[in-house]
CSV table of C-alpha atoms and ligand atoms in Angstrom, one decimal:
chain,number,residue,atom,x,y,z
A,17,UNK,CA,0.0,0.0,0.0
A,18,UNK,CA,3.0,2.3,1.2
A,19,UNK,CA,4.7,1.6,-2.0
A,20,UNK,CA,1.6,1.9,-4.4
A,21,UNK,CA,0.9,5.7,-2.4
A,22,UNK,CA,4.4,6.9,-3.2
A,23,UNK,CA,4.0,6.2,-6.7
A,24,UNK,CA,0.6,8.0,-6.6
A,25,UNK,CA,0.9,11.1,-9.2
A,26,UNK,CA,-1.3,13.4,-7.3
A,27,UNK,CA,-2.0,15.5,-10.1
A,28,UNK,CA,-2.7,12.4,-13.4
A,29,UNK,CA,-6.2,11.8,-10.9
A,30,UNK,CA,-9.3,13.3,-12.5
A,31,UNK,CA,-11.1,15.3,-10.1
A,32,UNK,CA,-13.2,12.3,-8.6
A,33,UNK,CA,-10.3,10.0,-8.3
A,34,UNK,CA,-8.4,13.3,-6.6
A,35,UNK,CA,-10.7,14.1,-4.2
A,36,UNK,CA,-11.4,9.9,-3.4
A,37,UNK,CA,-7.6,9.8,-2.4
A,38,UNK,CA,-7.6,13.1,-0.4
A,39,UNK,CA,-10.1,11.0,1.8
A,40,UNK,CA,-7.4,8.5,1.9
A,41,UNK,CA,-5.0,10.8,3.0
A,42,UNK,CA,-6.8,13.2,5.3
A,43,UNK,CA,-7.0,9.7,6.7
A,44,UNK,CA,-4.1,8.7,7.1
A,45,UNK,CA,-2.9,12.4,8.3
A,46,UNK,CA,-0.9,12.9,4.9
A,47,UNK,CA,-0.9,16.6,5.7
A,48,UNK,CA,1.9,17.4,2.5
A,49,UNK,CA,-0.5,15.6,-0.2
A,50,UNK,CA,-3.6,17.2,1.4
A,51,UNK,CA,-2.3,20.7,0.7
A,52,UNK,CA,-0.5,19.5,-2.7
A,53,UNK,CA,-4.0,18.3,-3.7
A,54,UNK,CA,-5.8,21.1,-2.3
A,55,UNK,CA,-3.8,23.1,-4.8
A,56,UNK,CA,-4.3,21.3,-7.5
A,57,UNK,CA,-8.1,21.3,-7.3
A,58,UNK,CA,-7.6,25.1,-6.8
A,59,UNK,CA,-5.4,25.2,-10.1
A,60,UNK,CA,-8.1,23.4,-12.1
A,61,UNK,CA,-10.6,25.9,-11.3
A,62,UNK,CA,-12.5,24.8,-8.1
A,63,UNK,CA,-13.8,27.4,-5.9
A,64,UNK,CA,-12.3,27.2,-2.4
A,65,UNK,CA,-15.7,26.9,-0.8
A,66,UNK,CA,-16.1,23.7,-2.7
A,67,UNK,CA,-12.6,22.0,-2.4
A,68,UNK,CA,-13.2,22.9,1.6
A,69,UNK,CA,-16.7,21.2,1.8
A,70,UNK,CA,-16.2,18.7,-0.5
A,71,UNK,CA,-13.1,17.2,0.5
A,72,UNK,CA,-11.5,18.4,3.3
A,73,UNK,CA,-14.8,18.3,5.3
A,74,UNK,CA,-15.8,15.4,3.8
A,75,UNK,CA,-13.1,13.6,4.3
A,76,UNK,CA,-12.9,14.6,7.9
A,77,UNK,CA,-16.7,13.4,8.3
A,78,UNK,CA,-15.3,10.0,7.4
A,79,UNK,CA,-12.4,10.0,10.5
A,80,UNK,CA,-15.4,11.1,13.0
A,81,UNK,CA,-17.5,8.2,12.3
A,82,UNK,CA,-14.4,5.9,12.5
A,83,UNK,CA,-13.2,7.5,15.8
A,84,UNK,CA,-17.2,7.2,16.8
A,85,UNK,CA,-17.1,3.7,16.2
A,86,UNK,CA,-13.2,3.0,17.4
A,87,UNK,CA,-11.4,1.8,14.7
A,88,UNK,CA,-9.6,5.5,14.9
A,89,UNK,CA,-8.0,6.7,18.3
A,90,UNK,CA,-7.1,10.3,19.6
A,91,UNK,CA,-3.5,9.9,18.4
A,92,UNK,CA,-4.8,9.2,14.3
A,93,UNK,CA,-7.2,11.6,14.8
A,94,UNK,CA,-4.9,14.4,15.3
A,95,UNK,CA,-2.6,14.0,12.4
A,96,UNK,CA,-5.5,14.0,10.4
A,97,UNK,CA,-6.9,17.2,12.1
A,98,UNK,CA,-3.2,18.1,11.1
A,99,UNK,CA,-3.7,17.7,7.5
A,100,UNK,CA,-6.9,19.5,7.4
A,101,UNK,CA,-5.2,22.2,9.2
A,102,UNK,CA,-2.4,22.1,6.2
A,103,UNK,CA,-5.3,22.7,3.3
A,104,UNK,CA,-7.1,24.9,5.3
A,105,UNK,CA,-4.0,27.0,5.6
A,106,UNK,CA,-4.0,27.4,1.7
A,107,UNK,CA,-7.7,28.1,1.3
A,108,UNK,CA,-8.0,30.7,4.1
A,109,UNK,CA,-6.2,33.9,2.0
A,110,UNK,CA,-8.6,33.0,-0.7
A,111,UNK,CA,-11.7,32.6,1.1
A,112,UNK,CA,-10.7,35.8,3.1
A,113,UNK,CA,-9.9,37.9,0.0
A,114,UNK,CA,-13.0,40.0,-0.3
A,115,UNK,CA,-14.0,43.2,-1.0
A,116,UNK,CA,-17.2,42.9,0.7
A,117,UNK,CA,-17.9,46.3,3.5
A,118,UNK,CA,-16.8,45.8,7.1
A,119,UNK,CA,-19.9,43.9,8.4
A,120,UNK,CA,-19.1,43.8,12.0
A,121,UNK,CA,-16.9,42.4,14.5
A,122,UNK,CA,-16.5,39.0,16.2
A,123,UNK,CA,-15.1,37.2,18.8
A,124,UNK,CA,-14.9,33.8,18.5
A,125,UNK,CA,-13.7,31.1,20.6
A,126,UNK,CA,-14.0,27.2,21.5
A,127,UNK,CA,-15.5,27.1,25.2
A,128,UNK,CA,-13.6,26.0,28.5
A,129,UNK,CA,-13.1,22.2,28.7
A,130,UNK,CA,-12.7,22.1,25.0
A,131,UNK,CA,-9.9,21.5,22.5
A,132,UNK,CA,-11.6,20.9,19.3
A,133,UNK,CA,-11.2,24.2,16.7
A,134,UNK,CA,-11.3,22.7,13.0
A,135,UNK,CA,-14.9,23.8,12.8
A,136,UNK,CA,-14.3,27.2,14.8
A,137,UNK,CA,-11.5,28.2,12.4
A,138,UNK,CA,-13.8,27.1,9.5
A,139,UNK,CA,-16.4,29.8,10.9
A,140,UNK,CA,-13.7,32.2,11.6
A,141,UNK,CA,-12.5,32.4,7.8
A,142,UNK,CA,-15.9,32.5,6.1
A,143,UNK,CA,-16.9,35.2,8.2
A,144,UNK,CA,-13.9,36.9,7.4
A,145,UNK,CA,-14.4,36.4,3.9
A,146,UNK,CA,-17.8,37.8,4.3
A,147,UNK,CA,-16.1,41.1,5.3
A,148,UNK,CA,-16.3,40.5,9.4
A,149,UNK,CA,-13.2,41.4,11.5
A,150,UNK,CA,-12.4,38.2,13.5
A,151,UNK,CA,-11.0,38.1,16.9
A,152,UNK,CA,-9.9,34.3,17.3
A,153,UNK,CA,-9.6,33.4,20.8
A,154,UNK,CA,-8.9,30.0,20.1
A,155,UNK,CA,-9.3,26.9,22.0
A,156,UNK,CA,-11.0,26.0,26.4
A,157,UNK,CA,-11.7,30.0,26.8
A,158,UNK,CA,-13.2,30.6,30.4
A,159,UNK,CA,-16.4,33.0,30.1
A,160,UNK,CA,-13.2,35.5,31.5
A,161,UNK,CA,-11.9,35.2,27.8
A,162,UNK,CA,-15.0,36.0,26.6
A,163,UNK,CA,-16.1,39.2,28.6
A,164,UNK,CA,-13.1,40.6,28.0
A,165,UNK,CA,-12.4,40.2,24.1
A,166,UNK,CA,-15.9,41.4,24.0
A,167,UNK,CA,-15.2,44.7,25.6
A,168,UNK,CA,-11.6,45.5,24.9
A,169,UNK,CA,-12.3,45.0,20.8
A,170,UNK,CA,-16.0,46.7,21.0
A,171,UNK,CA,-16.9,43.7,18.8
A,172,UNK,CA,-20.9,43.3,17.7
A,173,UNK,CA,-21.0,39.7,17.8
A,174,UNK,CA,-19.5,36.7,20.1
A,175,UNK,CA,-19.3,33.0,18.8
A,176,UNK,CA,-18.8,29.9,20.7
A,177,UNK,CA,-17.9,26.9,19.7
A,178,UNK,CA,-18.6,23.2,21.7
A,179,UNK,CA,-18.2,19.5,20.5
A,180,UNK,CA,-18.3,17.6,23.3
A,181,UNK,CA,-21.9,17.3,25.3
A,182,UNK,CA,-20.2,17.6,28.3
A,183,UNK,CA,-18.7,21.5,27.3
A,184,UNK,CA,-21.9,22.7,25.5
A,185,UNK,CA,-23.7,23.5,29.0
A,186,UNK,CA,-20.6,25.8,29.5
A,187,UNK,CA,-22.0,28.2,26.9
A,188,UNK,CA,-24.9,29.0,28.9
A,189,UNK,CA,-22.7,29.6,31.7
A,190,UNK,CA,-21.5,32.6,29.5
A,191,UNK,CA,-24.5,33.9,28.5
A,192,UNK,CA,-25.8,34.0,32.1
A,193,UNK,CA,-23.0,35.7,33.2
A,194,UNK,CA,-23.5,38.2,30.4
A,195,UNK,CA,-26.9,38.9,31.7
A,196,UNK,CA,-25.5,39.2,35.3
A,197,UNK,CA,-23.5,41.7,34.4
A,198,UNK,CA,-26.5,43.7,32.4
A,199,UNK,CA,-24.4,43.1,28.9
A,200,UNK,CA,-26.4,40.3,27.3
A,201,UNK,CA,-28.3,42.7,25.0
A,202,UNK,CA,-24.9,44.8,24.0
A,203,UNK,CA,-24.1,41.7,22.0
A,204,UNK,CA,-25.3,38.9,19.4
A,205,UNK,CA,-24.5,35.7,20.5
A,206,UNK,CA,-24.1,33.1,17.8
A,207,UNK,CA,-23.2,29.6,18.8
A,208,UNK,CA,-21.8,26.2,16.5
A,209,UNK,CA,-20.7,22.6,17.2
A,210,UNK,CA,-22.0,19.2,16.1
A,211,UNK,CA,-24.1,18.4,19.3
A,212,UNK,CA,-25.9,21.1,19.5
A,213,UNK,CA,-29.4,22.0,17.8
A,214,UNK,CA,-31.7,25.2,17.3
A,215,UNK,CA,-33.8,23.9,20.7
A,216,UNK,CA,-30.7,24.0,22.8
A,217,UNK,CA,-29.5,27.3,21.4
A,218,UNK,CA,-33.0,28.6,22.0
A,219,UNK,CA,-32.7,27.0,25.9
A,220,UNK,CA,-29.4,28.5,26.9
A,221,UNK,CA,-30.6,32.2,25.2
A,222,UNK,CA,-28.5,32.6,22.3
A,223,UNK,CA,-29.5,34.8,19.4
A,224,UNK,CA,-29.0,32.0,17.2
A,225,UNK,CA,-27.8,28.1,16.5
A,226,UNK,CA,-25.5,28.2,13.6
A,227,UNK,CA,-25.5,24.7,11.9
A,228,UNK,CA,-22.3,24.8,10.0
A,229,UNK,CA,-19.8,27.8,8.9
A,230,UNK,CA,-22.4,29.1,5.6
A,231,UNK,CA,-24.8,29.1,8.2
A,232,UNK,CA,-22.6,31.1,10.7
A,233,UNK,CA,-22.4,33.8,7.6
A,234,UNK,CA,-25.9,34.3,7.0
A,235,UNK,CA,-27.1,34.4,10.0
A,236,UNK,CA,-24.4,37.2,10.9
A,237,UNK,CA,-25.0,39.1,8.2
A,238,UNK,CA,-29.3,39.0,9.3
A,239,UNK,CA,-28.7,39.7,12.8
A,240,UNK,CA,-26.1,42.8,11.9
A,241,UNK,CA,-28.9,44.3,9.8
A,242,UNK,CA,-31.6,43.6,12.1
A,243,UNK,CA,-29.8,45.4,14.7
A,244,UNK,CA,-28.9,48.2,12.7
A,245,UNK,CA,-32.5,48.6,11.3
A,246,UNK,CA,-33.8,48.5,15.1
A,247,UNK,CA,-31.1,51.3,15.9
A,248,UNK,CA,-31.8,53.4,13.0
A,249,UNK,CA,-35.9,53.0,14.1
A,250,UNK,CA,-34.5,54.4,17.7
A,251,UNK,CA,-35.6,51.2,19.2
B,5,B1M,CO1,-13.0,14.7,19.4
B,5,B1M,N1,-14.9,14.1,19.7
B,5,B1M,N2,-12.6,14.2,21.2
B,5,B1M,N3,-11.2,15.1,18.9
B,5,B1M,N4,-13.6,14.8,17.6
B,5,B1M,C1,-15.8,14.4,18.6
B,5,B1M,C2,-16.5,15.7,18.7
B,5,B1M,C3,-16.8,13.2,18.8
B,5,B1M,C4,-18.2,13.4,18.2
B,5,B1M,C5,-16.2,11.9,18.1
B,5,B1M,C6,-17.1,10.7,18.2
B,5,B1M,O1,-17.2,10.1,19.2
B,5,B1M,N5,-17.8,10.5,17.1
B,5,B1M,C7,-16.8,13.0,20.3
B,5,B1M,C8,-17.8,13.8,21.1
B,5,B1M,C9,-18.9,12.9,21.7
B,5,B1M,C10,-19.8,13.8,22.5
B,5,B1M,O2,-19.5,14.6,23.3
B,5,B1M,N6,-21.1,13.6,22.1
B,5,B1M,C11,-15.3,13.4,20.6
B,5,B1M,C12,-14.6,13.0,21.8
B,5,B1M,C13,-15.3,12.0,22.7
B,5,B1M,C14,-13.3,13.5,22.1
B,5,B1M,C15,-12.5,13.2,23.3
B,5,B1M,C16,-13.2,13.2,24.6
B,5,B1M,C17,-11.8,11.8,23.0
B,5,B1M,C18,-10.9,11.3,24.1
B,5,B1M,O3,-10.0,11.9,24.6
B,5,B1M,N7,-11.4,10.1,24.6
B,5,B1M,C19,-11.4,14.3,23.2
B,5,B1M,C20,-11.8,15.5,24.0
B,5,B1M,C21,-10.8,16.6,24.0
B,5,B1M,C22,-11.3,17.9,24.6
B,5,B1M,O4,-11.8,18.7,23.8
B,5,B1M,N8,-11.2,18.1,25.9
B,5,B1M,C23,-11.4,14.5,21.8
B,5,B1M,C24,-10.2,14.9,21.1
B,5,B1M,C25,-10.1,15.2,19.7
B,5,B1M,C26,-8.8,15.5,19.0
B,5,B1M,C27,-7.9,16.4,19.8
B,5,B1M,C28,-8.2,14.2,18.7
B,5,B1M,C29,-9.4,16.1,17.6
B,5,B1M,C30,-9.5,17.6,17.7
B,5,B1M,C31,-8.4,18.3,16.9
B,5,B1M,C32,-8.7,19.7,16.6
B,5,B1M,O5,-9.8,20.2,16.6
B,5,B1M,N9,-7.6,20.5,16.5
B,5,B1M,C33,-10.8,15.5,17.6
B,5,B1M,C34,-11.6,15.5,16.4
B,5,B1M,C35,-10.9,16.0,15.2
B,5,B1M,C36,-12.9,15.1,16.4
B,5,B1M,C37,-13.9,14.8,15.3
B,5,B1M,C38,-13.4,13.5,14.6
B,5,B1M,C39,-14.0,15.8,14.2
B,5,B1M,C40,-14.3,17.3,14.6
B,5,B1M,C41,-14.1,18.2,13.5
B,5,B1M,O6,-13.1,18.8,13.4
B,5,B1M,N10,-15.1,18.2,12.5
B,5,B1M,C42,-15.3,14.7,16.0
B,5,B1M,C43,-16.3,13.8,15.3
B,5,B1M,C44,-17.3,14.6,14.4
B,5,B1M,O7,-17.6,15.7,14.7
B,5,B1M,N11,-17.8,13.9,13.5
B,5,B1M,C45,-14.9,14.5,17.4
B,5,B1M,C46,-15.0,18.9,11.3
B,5,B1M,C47,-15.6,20.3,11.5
B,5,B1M,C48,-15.5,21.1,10.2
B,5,B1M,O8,-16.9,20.2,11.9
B,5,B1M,O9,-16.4,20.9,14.3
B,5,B1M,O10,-18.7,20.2,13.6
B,5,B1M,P1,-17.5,20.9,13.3
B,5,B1M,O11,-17.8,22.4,12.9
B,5,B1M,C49,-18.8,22.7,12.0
B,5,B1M,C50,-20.2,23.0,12.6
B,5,B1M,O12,-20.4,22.2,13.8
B,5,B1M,C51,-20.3,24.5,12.8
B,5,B1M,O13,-19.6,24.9,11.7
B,5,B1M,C52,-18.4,24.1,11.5
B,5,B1M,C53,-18.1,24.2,10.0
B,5,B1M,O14,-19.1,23.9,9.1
B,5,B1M,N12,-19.6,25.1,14.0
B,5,B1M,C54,-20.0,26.4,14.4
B,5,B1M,C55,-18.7,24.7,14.8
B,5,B1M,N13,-18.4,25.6,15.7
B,5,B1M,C56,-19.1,26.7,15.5
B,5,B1M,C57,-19.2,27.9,16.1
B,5,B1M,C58,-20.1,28.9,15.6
B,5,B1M,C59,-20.9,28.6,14.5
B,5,B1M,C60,-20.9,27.3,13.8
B,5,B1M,O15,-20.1,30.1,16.2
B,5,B1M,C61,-20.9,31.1,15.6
């Protein structure tokens, strides 16, 4: 197999036999041929959006159910995560190259408790594509982390991201400490991970449950303008 991959000539594969052994790779945490693949795709005329959601996510959807059902452990699962990171790396200029208006600031982070941030950074470089100024704070932020990006970068919107059921509750811990402190309303509060649903964003008082990153995008850009549009009527 070892032998039959290192003859592999990434670039002689038509698209569907391309993107079939990107799966392979991503993997088998092949993080140089995921980003020399990535690039060809890109060369041949594929949007970014597309090689991102059609391989690299795709791909990464097949490691999750193996590491659901154990034939993938922590160890595998991180060099894969690796070589996601390295396509990701050469589709986040492009999908950030906009000339779209400034549409707002966010903070975005992965809540305390929790490591995962593929999907996070995903968010974080459509929004930014969209034209949003993104303040990543990265991975297991307390609600400190929160309060205070929020305040020191006078951002509009805070996202939180959550993959594990036992760190989603902790988002509600932020947003009850945001009404504590009489801030809730200052802010839109978007929030993202695979366990979560629209019912349990509604539950813990978000503004909104963002299914994936498009999602996350849309739902910005609504919320931004329904604020503005209540500001403007002096509500
Ligand atoms: Co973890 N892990 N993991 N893991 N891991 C899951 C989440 C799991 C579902 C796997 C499984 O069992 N099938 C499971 C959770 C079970 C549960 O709680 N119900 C799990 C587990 C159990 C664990 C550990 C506990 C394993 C262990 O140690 N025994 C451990 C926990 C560590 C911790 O956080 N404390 C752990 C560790 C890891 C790794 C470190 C090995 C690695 C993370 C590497 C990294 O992120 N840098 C990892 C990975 C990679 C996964 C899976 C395989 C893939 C996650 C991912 O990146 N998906 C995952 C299985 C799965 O989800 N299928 C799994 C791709 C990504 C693009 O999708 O993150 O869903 P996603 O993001 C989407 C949307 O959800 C949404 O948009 C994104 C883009 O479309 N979104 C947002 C996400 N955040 C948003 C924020 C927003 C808006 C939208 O804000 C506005």
């Amino acid at each position: 197999m070892a032998d039959e991959d290192d003859d592999l000539i990434l670039s002689e594969l038509d698209d569907e036999e391309l993107v079939a052994q990107m799966f392979d790779d991503l993997y088998d945490g092949m993080r140089d041929e995921i980003m020399e693949a990535t690039q060809i795709l890109l060369d041949r005329g594929w949007a970014p959006y597309d090689v991102l959601t059609k391989s690299l996510v795709g791909g990464m959807t097949i490691v999750g159910n193996d590491f659901r059902d154990g034939i993938l452990f922590v160890p595998e699962v991180l060099l894969a995560a690796n070589a996601m990171k390295g396509g990701m790396s050469i589709l986040k200029p492009l999908l950030a190259e906009t000339d779209a208006p400034r549409m707002g600031k966010m903070v975005i982070g992965t809540v305390k408790g929790d490591i995962h941030d593929i999907g996070k950074n995903l968010v974080a470089m459509m929004m930014e594509g969209a034209g949003f100024e993104i303040v990543d704070l990265g991975i297991n932020n307390p609600v400190e982390n929160y309060l205070e990006a929020l305040a020191r970068e006078q951002a509009d919107i805070l996202g939180m991201s959550a993959l594990l059921t036992t760190t989603m509750p902790y988002m509600k811990v932020v947003i009850d400490t945001m009404k504590e402190q009489g801030i809730r309303d200052d802010y839109i509060v978007l929030v993202g991970g695979a366990p979560l649903n629209e019912e349990f964003g509604k539950a813990i008082g978000a503004d909104a449950y963002c299914r994936d990153a498009a999602v996350a995008v849309e739902t910005a850009k609504e919320q931004v303008s329904r604020r503005h549009n209540r500001m403007r009527a002096g509500a």
